[in-house]
C-alpha cells in the first residue's frame, strides 16, 4: 500500500508565506462589511455602482502588485 503524496511531502510551515490573493479578498470582504454597517448605522447613501467599481479597481491593483512582489521575492 502506498502513502498519498500529500502525506509524504515535507511541509515546513515556517517557509510558507501568506498568499496575496487571500489577503486581498479578505480585505475586500472586510471593506464590504464595513460599508454595509456604516450605511445602516450612520444613514449615509452610497452609490452602489461607484462603490463596486472602486472595489474592483482596488482589487485588481492589489492582486497585480501582490503578484509582482511575490515574483520578485522568488528570484
XYZ file of C-alpha atoms in Angstrom:
75
model
C 0.000 0.000 0.000
C 1.458 3.367 -0.956
C 1.197 6.579 1.022
C -0.513 9.528 -0.706
C 1.829 12.263 -1.863
C 0.347 14.985 0.346
C 1.304 12.944 3.427
C 4.884 12.294 2.374
C 5.880 15.806 1.407
C 7.889 17.767 3.922
C 5.520 20.569 4.895
C 7.610 23.074 6.774
C 5.094 25.728 7.812
C 7.874 28.166 8.652
C 8.781 28.507 4.965
C 5.279 29.331 3.716
C 4.188 32.906 3.190
C 0.724 34.371 3.024
C -0.770 34.435 -0.463
C -1.545 37.905 -1.785
C -4.906 36.796 -3.174
C -6.060 35.567 0.223
C -5.173 38.867 1.861
C -6.786 40.936 -0.907
C -10.068 39.007 -0.871
C -10.136 39.142 2.926
C -9.708 42.914 2.820
C -12.470 43.188 0.222
C -14.823 41.213 2.467
C -13.965 43.474 5.411
C -14.449 46.623 3.314
C -17.865 45.470 2.097
C -18.911 44.594 5.639
C -17.783 47.965 6.986
C -19.560 49.826 4.191
C -22.801 47.931 4.825
C -22.593 48.611 8.565
C -21.836 52.301 8.027
C -24.676 52.716 5.584
C -27.093 51.229 8.137
C -25.779 52.901 11.291
C -24.855 56.376 10.047
C -27.576 56.669 7.404
C -25.285 57.535 4.521
C -26.340 56.894 0.962
C -23.676 55.195 -1.132
C -23.794 54.883 -4.885
C -23.581 51.119 -5.252
C -22.140 51.257 -8.768
C -19.312 53.591 -7.795
C -18.500 51.593 -4.675
C -18.342 48.346 -6.644
C -16.193 49.919 -9.366
C -13.811 51.290 -6.755
C -13.560 47.917 -5.037
C -12.990 46.192 -8.375
C -10.193 48.582 -9.381
C -8.616 48.350 -5.929
C -8.788 44.560 -6.012
C -7.156 44.402 -9.438
C -4.338 46.731 -8.453
C -3.719 44.867 -5.193
C -3.634 41.483 -6.939
C -1.212 42.702 -9.619
C 1.077 44.340 -7.051
C 0.938 41.240 -4.841
C 1.839 39.040 -7.793
C 4.760 41.270 -8.737
C 6.064 41.313 -5.172
C 5.749 37.528 -4.960
C 7.594 37.130 -8.246
C 10.366 39.469 -7.095
C 10.791 37.536 -3.835
C 11.240 34.238 -5.681
C 14.228 35.459 -7.662
